[in-house]
PDB file of C-alpha atoms in Angstrom:
ATOM      1  CA  MET A   1     182.614 134.708 123.771  1.00 47.00           C
ATOM      2  CA  VAL A   2     182.098 131.778 121.349  1.00 46.00           C
ATOM      3  CA  VAL A   3     180.577 128.416 122.173  1.00 44.00           C
ATOM      4  CA  SER A   4     182.709 126.401 119.846  1.00 43.00           C
ATOM      5  CA  GLY A   5     184.118 123.022 118.961  1.00 43.00           C
ATOM      6  CA  LYS A   6     185.819 120.735 116.476  1.00 43.00           C
ATOM      7  CA  GLY A   7     183.780 117.532 116.577  1.00 40.00           C
ATOM      8  CA  LYS A   8     183.003 116.177 113.109  1.00 41.00           C
ATOM      9  CA  THR A   9     181.943 112.622 113.809  1.00 39.00           C
ATOM     10  CA  GLY A  10     178.495 111.245 113.161  1.00 40.00           C
ATOM     11  CA  GLY A  11     176.397 110.900 110.010  1.00 46.00           C
ATOM     12  CA  GLU A  12     175.492 113.311 107.243  1.00 71.00           C
ATOM     13  CA  SER A  13     173.084 115.214 109.468  1.00 89.00           C
ATOM     14  CA  ALA A  14     174.869 117.908 111.474  1.00 95.00           C
ATOM     15  CA  LEU A  15     171.587 119.043 113.058  1.00 97.00           C
ATOM     16  CA  ALA A  16     168.285 117.223 113.380  1.00 97.00           C
ATOM     17  CA  ILE A  17     165.336 118.725 115.260  1.00 97.00           C
ATOM     18  CA  LYS A  18     162.272 116.549 115.694  1.00 97.00           C
ATOM     19  CA  GLU A  19     158.903 117.886 116.875  1.00 97.00           C
ATOM     20  CA  LEU A  20     160.526 120.432 119.181  1.00 98.00           C
ATOM     21  CA  THR A  21     158.173 122.214 121.543  1.00 98.00           C
ATOM     22  CA  GLY A  22     159.853 124.520 124.007  1.00 97.00           C
ATOM     23  CA  GLY A  23     160.390 127.927 125.533  1.00 95.00           C
ATOM     24  CA  TYR A  24     160.679 129.508 128.938  1.00 93.00           C
ATOM     25  CA  SER A  25     157.339 128.275 130.320  1.00 92.00           C
ATOM     26  CA  ARG A  26     155.555 124.988 129.786  1.00 92.00           C
ATOM     27  CA  ARG A  27     152.282 126.850 130.096  1.00 92.00           C
ATOM     28  CA  ARG A  28     153.160 129.165 127.231  1.00 93.00           C
ATOM     29  CA  PRO A  29     155.627 127.468 124.861  1.00 96.00           C
ATOM     30  CA  VAL A  30     157.337 129.590 122.228  1.00 97.00           C
ATOM     31  CA  LEU A  31     158.025 126.774 119.762  1.00 97.00           C
ATOM     32  CA  HIS A  32     155.344 124.355 118.640  1.00 97.00           C
ATOM     33  CA  GLY A  33     156.370 121.043 117.050  1.00 97.00           C
ATOM     34  CA  VAL A  34     159.261 122.385 114.970  1.00 97.00           C
ATOM     35  CA  SER A  35     161.186 119.856 112.865  1.00 97.00           C
ATOM     36  CA  LEU A  36     164.139 120.481 110.559  1.00 95.00           C
ATOM     37  CA  THR A  37     167.324 118.848 109.327  1.00 95.00           C
ATOM     38  CA  LEU A  38     170.616 120.451 108.355  1.00 96.00           C
ATOM     39  CA  ASN A  39     173.176 118.331 106.506  1.00 95.00           C
ATOM     40  CA  ARG A  40     176.943 118.672 106.313  1.00 94.00           C
ATOM     41  CA  GLY A  41     178.048 121.365 103.896  1.00 94.00           C
ATOM     42  CA  GLU A  42     174.642 123.053 103.736  1.00 96.00           C
ATOM     43  CA  LEU A  43     173.680 126.615 104.612  1.00 96.00           C
ATOM     44  CA  LEU A  44     170.201 126.796 106.114  1.00 97.00           C
ATOM     45  CA  GLY A  45     168.618 130.237 106.427  1.00 96.00           C
ATOM     46  CA  LEU A  46     166.397 130.831 109.468  1.00 97.00           C
ATOM     47  CA  ILE A  47     163.810 133.531 108.753  1.00 96.00           C
ATOM     48  CA  GLY A  48     161.103 135.113 110.872  1.00 95.00           C
ATOM     49  CA  LEU A  49     159.801 138.334 112.355  1.00 95.00           C
ATOM     50  CA  ASN A  50     161.070 139.528 115.727  1.00 92.00           C
ATOM     51  CA  GLY A  51     159.431 137.252 118.277  1.00 92.00           C
ATOM     52  CA  ALA A  52     158.928 134.401 115.803  1.00 95.00           C
ATOM     53  CA  GLY A  53     160.984 132.003 117.929  1.00 95.00           C
ATOM     54  CA  LYS A  54     164.347 132.132 116.149  1.00 96.00           C
ATOM     55  CA  SER A  55     166.388 132.979 119.256  1.00 95.00           C
ATOM     56  CA  THR A  56     164.509 130.392 121.314  1.00 96.00           C
ATOM     57  CA  ALA A  57     165.239 127.750 118.686  1.00 97.00           C
ATOM     58  CA  ILE A  58     168.939 128.657 118.744  1.00 97.00           C
ATOM     59  CA  LYS A  59     169.032 128.452 122.553  1.00 96.00           C
ATOM     60  CA  HIS A  60     167.542 124.967 122.405  1.00 97.00           C
ATOM     61  CA  ILE A  61     170.132 123.909 119.826  1.00 97.00           C
ATOM     62  CA  LEU A  62     172.935 125.266 122.022  1.00 96.00           C
ATOM     63  CA  GLY A  63     171.600 123.281 124.967  1.00 95.00           C
ATOM     64  CA  LEU A  64     170.804 126.397 126.977  1.00 96.00           C
ATOM     65  CA  MET A  65     167.133 125.411 127.208  1.00 95.00           C
ATOM     66  CA  VAL A  66     165.509 122.007 127.801  1.00 95.00           C
ATOM     67  CA  PRO A  67     162.792 120.963 125.308  1.00 96.00           C
ATOM     68  CA  HIS A  68     159.278 120.514 126.661  1.00 97.00           C
ATOM     69  CA  SER A  69     158.962 117.683 124.137  1.00 97.00           C
ATOM     70  CA  GLY A  70     160.782 116.491 121.054  1.00 97.00           C
ATOM     71  CA  GLU A  71     164.552 116.337 120.617  1.00 97.00           C
ATOM     72  CA  VAL A  72     167.577 118.099 119.207  1.00 97.00           C
ATOM     73  CA  ARG A  73     170.504 116.116 117.790  1.00 97.00           C
ATOM     74  CA  VAL A  74     173.871 117.592 116.823  1.00 96.00           C
ATOM     75  CA  ALA A  75     176.376 115.331 115.039  1.00 93.00           C
ATOM     76  CA  GLY A  76     173.989 112.447 115.690  1.00 93.00           C
ATOM     77  CA  ALA A  77     173.744 112.813 119.470  1.00 95.00           C
ATOM     78  CA  THR A  78     171.475 114.547 121.936  1.00 96.00           C
ATOM     79  CA  LEU A  79     173.010 116.563 124.756  1.00 96.00           C
ATOM     80  CA  GLU A  80     172.004 113.868 127.249  1.00 95.00           C
ATOM     81  CA  GLU A  81     173.576 111.049 125.207  1.00 95.00           C
ATOM     82  CA  ASP A  82     176.995 112.637 124.616  1.00 95.00           C
ATOM     83  CA  ARG A  83     177.518 116.046 126.176  1.00 93.00           C
ATOM     84  CA  GLU A  84     181.156 116.346 125.045  1.00 89.00           C
ATOM     85  CA  LEU A  85     180.462 115.483 121.400  1.00 90.00           C
ATOM     86  CA  TYR A  86     177.371 117.696 121.315  1.00 93.00           C
ATOM     87  CA  ARG A  87     179.055 120.801 122.702  1.00 89.00           C
ATOM     88  CA  SER A  88     182.338 120.275 120.819  1.00 86.00           C
ATOM     89  CA  SER A  89     180.481 120.128 117.500  1.00 91.00           C
ATOM     90  CA  ILE A  90     179.030 123.667 117.671  1.00 93.00           C
ATOM     91  CA  SER A  91     180.361 127.174 117.097  1.00 92.00           C
ATOM     92  CA  TYR A  92     178.020 130.068 117.840  1.00 93.00           C
ATOM     93  CA  VAL A  93     178.309 133.751 116.969  1.00 92.00           C
ATOM     94  CA  PRO A  94     175.592 135.879 118.633  1.00 91.00           C
ATOM     95  CA  GLU A  95     174.190 139.098 117.222  1.00 87.00           C
ATOM     96  CA  GLN A  96     175.880 141.202 119.917  1.00 88.00           C
ATOM     97  CA  PRO A  97     179.670 140.678 120.173  1.00 89.00           C
ATOM     98  CA  SER A  98     180.888 139.435 123.552  1.00 91.00           C
ATOM     99  CA  LEU A  99     184.639 139.510 124.110  1.00 96.00           C
ATOM    100  CA  PHE A 100     187.063 139.320 127.027  1.00 96.00           C
ATOM    101  CA  PRO A 101     188.052 142.944 127.777  1.00 96.00           C
ATOM    102  CA  ASN A 102     191.633 142.158 128.744  1.00 97.00           C
ATOM    103  CA  LEU A 103     192.544 139.915 125.813  1.00 97.00           C
ATOM    104  CA  THR A 104     193.810 141.205 122.482  1.00 98.00           C
ATOM    105  CA  VAL A 105     192.409 139.903 119.212  1.00 97.00           C
ATOM    106  CA  LYS A 106     195.400 137.590 118.881  1.00 97.00           C
ATOM    107  CA  GLU A 107     194.971 136.337 122.448  1.00 97.00           C
ATOM    108  CA  HIS A 108     191.310 135.552 121.778  1.00 97.00           C
ATOM    109  CA  LEU A 109     192.376 133.335 118.894  1.00 96.00           C
ATOM    110  CA  GLN A 110     195.139 131.782 120.996  1.00 95.00           C
ATOM    111  CA  TRP A 111     192.671 131.050 123.805  1.00 94.00           C
ATOM    112  CA  THR A 112     190.254 129.382 121.380  1.00 93.00           C
ATOM    113  CA  ALA A 113     193.009 127.276 119.813  1.00 92.00           C
ATOM    114  CA  MET A 114     194.255 126.126 123.228  1.00 90.00           C
ATOM    115  CA  ALA A 115     190.784 125.485 124.632  1.00 85.00           C
ATOM    116  CA  TYR A 116     189.913 123.126 121.809  1.00 82.00           C
ATOM    117  CA  GLY A 117     193.253 121.437 121.347  1.00 85.00           C
ATOM    118  CA  LEU A 118     194.017 122.755 117.878  1.00 89.00           C
ATOM    119  CA  LYS A 119     197.476 122.069 116.495  1.00 92.00           C
ATOM    120  CA  GLN A 120     199.445 125.268 116.973  1.00 91.00           C
ATOM    121  CA  ASP A 121     201.008 125.618 113.518  1.00 94.00           C
ATOM    122  CA  ALA A 122     197.778 124.874 111.666  1.00 93.00           C
ATOM    123  CA  ALA A 123     195.778 127.145 113.991  1.00 94.00           C
ATOM    124  CA  TRP A 124     198.082 130.121 113.491  1.00 94.00           C
ATOM    125  CA  ALA A 125     198.199 129.636 109.741  1.00 95.00           C
ATOM    126  CA  ARG A 126     194.403 129.663 109.685  1.00 93.00           C
ATOM    127  CA  ALA A 127     194.260 132.616 112.103  1.00 95.00           C
ATOM    128  CA  ASP A 128     196.537 134.658 109.834  1.00 95.00           C
ATOM    129  CA  LYS A 129     194.370 133.781 106.839  1.00 91.00           C
ATOM    130  CA  LEU A 130     191.195 134.783 108.673  1.00 91.00           C
ATOM    131  CA  ALA A 131     192.783 138.053 109.793  1.00 93.00           C
ATOM    132  CA  ALA A 132     193.616 138.845 106.175  1.00 90.00           C
ATOM    133  CA  THR A 133     190.135 137.844 104.999  1.00 86.00           C
ATOM    134  CA  PHE A 134     188.480 140.222 107.474  1.00 86.00           C
ATOM    135  CA  ARG A 135     191.150 142.926 107.139  1.00 89.00           C
ATOM    136  CA  MET A 136     192.073 142.586 110.812  1.00 93.00           C
ATOM    137  CA  THR A 137     195.814 141.952 110.509  1.00 96.00           C
ATOM    138  CA  ASP A 138     196.704 145.401 111.864  1.00 96.00           C
ATOM    139  CA  ALA A 139     194.304 144.954 114.797  1.00 97.00           C
ATOM    140  CA  MET A 140     195.671 141.666 116.133  1.00 97.00           C
ATOM    141  CA  LYS A 141     197.305 143.375 119.143  1.00 97.00           C
ATOM    142  CA  SER A 142     194.279 145.559 119.915  1.00 97.00           C
ATOM    143  CA  LEU A 143     191.966 145.228 122.929  1.00 98.00           C
ATOM    144  CA  PRO A 144     188.168 145.045 122.413  1.00 96.00           C
ATOM    145  CA  ASP A 145     187.523 148.527 123.828  1.00 96.00           C
ATOM    146  CA  THR A 146     189.536 150.023 120.962  1.00 97.00           C
ATOM    147  CA  LEU A 147     187.502 148.239 118.276  1.00 94.00           C
ATOM    148  CA  SER A 148     184.310 149.286 116.516  1.00 88.00           C
ATOM    149  CA  LYS A 149     181.226 147.058 116.744  1.00 83.00           C
ATOM    150  CA  GLY A 150     181.902 145.766 113.251  1.00 84.00           C
ATOM    151  CA  MET A 151     185.471 144.863 114.169  1.00 90.00           C
ATOM    152  CA  LYS A 152     184.289 143.113 117.335  1.00 91.00           C
ATOM    153  CA  GLN A 153     181.898 141.092 115.195  1.00 86.00           C
ATOM    154  CA  LYS A 154     184.818 140.145 112.977  1.00 89.00           C
ATOM    155  CA  VAL A 155     186.721 138.861 116.025  1.00 94.00           C
ATOM    156  CA  MET A 156     183.740 136.686 116.965  1.00 92.00           C
ATOM    157  CA  LEU A 157     183.532 135.297 113.457  1.00 89.00           C
ATOM    158  CA  MET A 158     187.277 134.656 113.276  1.00 92.00           C
ATOM    159  CA  ASN A 159     187.180 132.634 116.500  1.00 94.00           C
ATOM    160  CA  ALA A 160     184.198 130.597 115.342  1.00 92.00           C
ATOM    161  CA  LEU A 161     185.702 129.881 111.926  1.00 89.00           C
ATOM    162  CA  LEU A 162     189.112 129.039 113.414  1.00 92.00           C
ATOM    163  CA  VAL A 163     187.667 125.850 114.887  1.00 87.00           C
ATOM    164  CA  GLU A 164     186.055 124.504 111.689  1.00 83.00           C
ATOM    165  CA  PRO A 165     183.059 123.069 113.593  1.00 88.00           C
ATOM    166  CA  ALA A 166     180.512 120.497 112.440  1.00 92.00           C
ATOM    167  CA  LEU A 167     177.734 123.064 113.017  1.00 96.00           C
ATOM    168  CA  LEU A 168     178.179 126.826 112.826  1.00 95.00           C
ATOM    169  CA  ILE A 169     175.312 128.997 114.082  1.00 96.00           C
ATOM    170  CA  ILE A 170     175.407 132.706 113.254  1.00 94.00           C
ATOM    171  CA  ASP A 171     172.815 135.252 114.351  1.00 92.00           C
ATOM    172  CA  GLU A 172     172.590 138.354 112.097  1.00 86.00           C
ATOM    173  CA  PRO A 173     176.203 138.172 110.853  1.00 83.00           C
ATOM    174  CA  PHE A 174     175.950 141.073 108.413  1.00 81.00           C
ATOM    175  CA  LEU A 175     174.997 143.765 110.938  1.00 77.00           C
ATOM    176  CA  GLY A 176     177.839 146.211 111.462  1.00 72.00           C
ATOM    177  CA  LEU A 177     180.040 144.780 108.719  1.00 78.00           C
ATOM    178  CA  ASP A 178     181.283 146.904 105.846  1.00 81.00           C
ATOM    179  CA  PRO A 179     180.807 145.648 102.242  1.00 84.00           C
ATOM    180  CA  LEU A 180     184.326 144.214 101.985  1.00 83.00           C
ATOM    181  CA  ALA A 181     183.925 142.398 105.301  1.00 79.00           C
ATOM    182  CA  ILE A 182     180.611 140.944 104.110  1.00 82.00           C
ATOM    183  CA  ARG A 183     182.321 139.689 100.976  1.00 83.00           C
ATOM    184  CA  GLY A 184     185.095 138.187 103.102  1.00 81.00           C
ATOM    185  CA  LEU A 185     182.547 136.538 105.394  1.00 81.00           C
ATOM    186  CA  VAL A 186     180.649 135.005 102.484  1.00 85.00           C
ATOM    187  CA  GLY A 187     183.916 133.670 101.080  1.00 85.00           C
ATOM    188  CA  ALA A 188     184.915 132.212 104.453  1.00 83.00           C
ATOM    189  CA  LEU A 189     181.515 130.559 104.850  1.00 86.00           C
ATOM    190  CA  ASP A 190     181.810 129.028 101.384  1.00 88.00           C
ATOM    191  CA  GLU A 191     185.193 127.635 102.382  1.00 85.00           C
ATOM    192  CA  VAL A 192     184.023 125.938 105.575  1.00 86.00           C
ATOM    193  CA  ARG A 193     180.931 124.597 103.810  1.00 90.00           C
ATOM    194  CA  ALA A 194     183.202 122.965 101.225  1.00 89.00           C
ATOM    195  CA  GLN A 195     185.007 121.289 104.132  1.00 86.00           C
ATOM    196  CA  GLY A 196     181.744 119.871 105.487  1.00 91.00           C
ATOM    197  CA  THR A 197     180.638 122.424 108.073  1.00 92.00           C
ATOM    198  CA  ALA A 198     176.874 122.959 108.258  1.00 96.00           C
ATOM    199  CA  ILE A 199     175.718 126.545 108.786  1.00 96.00           C
ATOM    200  CA  LEU A 200     172.522 127.775 110.403  1.00 97.00           C
ATOM    201  CA  LEU A 201     172.255 131.480 109.633  1.00 96.00           C
ATOM    202  CA  SER A 202     169.551 133.700 111.090  1.00 94.00           C
ATOM    203  CA  SER A 203     169.194 137.006 109.269  1.00 91.00           C
ATOM    204  CA  HIS A 204     166.717 139.670 108.232  1.00 90.00           C
ATOM    205  CA  ILE A 205     168.773 140.393 105.102  1.00 88.00           C
ATOM    206  CA  LEU A 206     166.794 138.074 102.858  1.00 92.00           C
ATOM    207  CA  SER A 207     168.557 139.016  99.623  1.00 89.00           C
ATOM    208  CA  ALA A 208     171.789 137.466 100.933  1.00 87.00           C
ATOM    209  CA  LEU A 209     169.992 134.285 101.967  1.00 91.00           C
ATOM    210  CA  GLU A 210     168.233 134.075  98.619  1.00 92.00           C
ATOM    211  CA  ARG A 211     171.623 134.052  96.881  1.00 90.00           C
ATOM    212  CA  LYS A 212     173.589 131.807  99.238  1.00 90.00           C
ATOM    213  CA  ALA A 213     171.289 129.488 101.211  1.00 94.00           C
ATOM    214  CA  ASN A 214     170.730 125.902 100.102  1.00 95.00           C
ATOM    215  CA  ARG A 215     167.466 125.808 101.997  1.00 96.00           C
ATOM    216  CA  LEU A 216     165.311 128.081 104.138  1.00 97.00           C
ATOM    217  CA  VAL A 217     162.953 127.636 107.080  1.00 97.00           C
ATOM    218  CA  VAL A 218     160.385 130.296 107.920  1.00 97.00           C
ATOM    219  CA  LEU A 219     159.114 130.579 111.501  1.00 97.00           C
ATOM    220  CA  HIS A 220     156.042 132.512 112.546  1.00 97.00           C
ATOM    221  CA  LYS A 221     154.764 132.572 116.119  1.00 96.00           C
ATOM    222  CA  GLY A 222     156.826 129.506 116.910  1.00 97.00           C
ATOM    223  CA  ARG A 223     155.550 127.400 114.029  1.00 97.00           C
ATOM    224  CA  LEU A 224     157.284 126.432 110.822  1.00 97.00           C
ATOM    225  CA  ILE A 225     155.194 127.882 107.988  1.00 97.00           C
ATOM    226  CA  ALA A 226     157.471 127.198 104.998  1.00 96.00           C
ATOM    227  CA  GLU A 227     160.667 125.334 104.159  1.00 96.00           C
ATOM    228  CA  GLY A 228     162.695 124.369 101.113  1.00 96.00           C
ATOM    229  CA  THR A 229     165.044 125.953  98.630  1.00 96.00           C
ATOM    230  CA  PRO A 230     164.609 129.696  98.040  1.00 94.00           C
ATOM    231  CA  LYS A 231     162.721 128.847  94.855  1.00 94.00           C
ATOM    232  CA  GLU A 232     160.463 126.375  96.666  1.00 96.00           C
ATOM    233  CA  VAL A 233     159.700 128.849  99.455  1.00 96.00           C
ATOM    234  CA  LYS A 234     158.705 131.463  96.892  1.00 95.00           C
ATOM    235  CA  GLU A 235     156.459 128.907  95.188  1.00 94.00           C
ATOM    236  CA  GLN A 236     154.874 128.007  98.543  1.00 95.00           C
ATOM    237  CA  ALA A 237     154.118 131.697  99.020  1.00 95.00           C
ATOM    238  CA  GLY A 238     152.592 131.979  95.546  1.00 93.00           C
ATOM    239  CA  CYS A 239     155.435 134.243  94.395  1.00 91.00           C
ATOM    240  CA  SER A 240     156.942 132.172  91.596  1.00 78.00           C
ATOM    241  CA  GLY A 241     157.137 134.941  88.986  1.00 80.00           C
ATOM    242  CA  ALA A 242     160.459 135.962  87.501  1.00 79.00           C
ATOM    243  CA  GLU A 243     160.418 139.294  89.346  1.00 86.00           C
ATOM    244  CA  ALA A 244     159.406 137.847  92.726  1.00 91.00           C
ATOM    245  CA  THR A 245     161.938 138.168  95.541  1.00 94.00           C
ATOM    246  CA  LEU A 246     162.341 136.328  98.816  1.00 95.00           C
ATOM    247  CA  ASP A 247     161.197 139.507 100.577  1.00 95.00           C
ATOM    248  CA  ASP A 248     157.941 139.315  98.594  1.00 95.00           C
ATOM    249  CA  ALA A 249     157.521 135.655  99.515  1.00 95.00           C
ATOM    250  CA  PHE A 250     158.185 136.267 103.202  1.00 96.00           C
ATOM    251  CA  GLU A 251     155.614 139.047 103.341  1.00 95.00           C
ATOM    252  CA  ALA A 252     153.040 136.838 101.617  1.00 95.00           C
ATOM    253  CA  LEU A 253     153.715 133.909 103.952  1.00 96.00           C
ATOM    254  CA  VAL A 254     153.347 136.056 107.075  1.00 95.00           C
ATOM    255  CA  GLU A 255     150.161 137.643 105.788  1.00 94.00           C
ATOM    256  CA  ALA A 256     148.713 134.208 104.994  1.00 94.00           C
ATOM    257  CA  ALA A 257     149.674 132.906 108.434  1.00 93.00           C
ATOM    258  CA  GLU A 258     148.135 135.920 110.155  1.00 89.00           C
ATOM    259  CA  GLY A 259     144.985 135.580 108.084  1.00 81.00           C
ATOM    260  CA  GLY A 260     144.733 131.894 108.909  1.00 56.00           C
ATOM    261  CA  ARG A 261     145.064 132.581 112.644  1.00 48.00           C
ATOM    262  CA  ALA A 262     142.451 135.309 112.445  1.00 39.00           C
ATOM    263  CA  GLY A 263     139.945 132.846 111.033  1.00 38.00           C
ATOM    264  CA  GLU A 264     140.528 130.177 113.665  1.00 39.00           C
TER     265      GLU A 264
END
């Protein structure tokens, strides 16, 4: 369902990746020396083509894969240094919803609250607020099989946001959501950011990231080819004109990276 937690100790950096090289095979790594930092209260957009290494990077952050070299720190600790702090500081919402078939929406939230020791009154008050935000109040007693994909995605998001984690990782959160749900999600993300949660958001909907992200990182074939604010990334791509969009900048960056590889 959701890999989640409530840990908020540590310094300003919720996530720090240093020279990460990794993947499924040491002979053919997917990531090559990737470094990035995500501070409390920031939203960092992760951009790249399919196969760029975004999912592999997320798996390394979640501790599902062991780096070939380099390190990943969450809330100031590596997985080896403090497994409990590391895992309790992350909430993760995958692209494809994954729910327990025999638990209702309300029971999913109850399970999450119990699993992470949330105070009951505060947890239910927040759960009710999240249900209203995502227009899921009438579905609280429903089982997953009766829900649409978009509604299942809402359940995943509600469980992740219930915990108020130090680091929230969301993979393609806008897929399957209706316009009102997207607005509710953006509002909920703004709320948890104001409370100090850092958000790593991977999405192909660049217009949303251009409006909401504090900073962006662009991956291509496992290498970081641009990073900075949306404005800075557009400038790095040579798309600094008033009419230039992040989509224009991304296309230019990929074309430049492909051209550079072709000349090697």
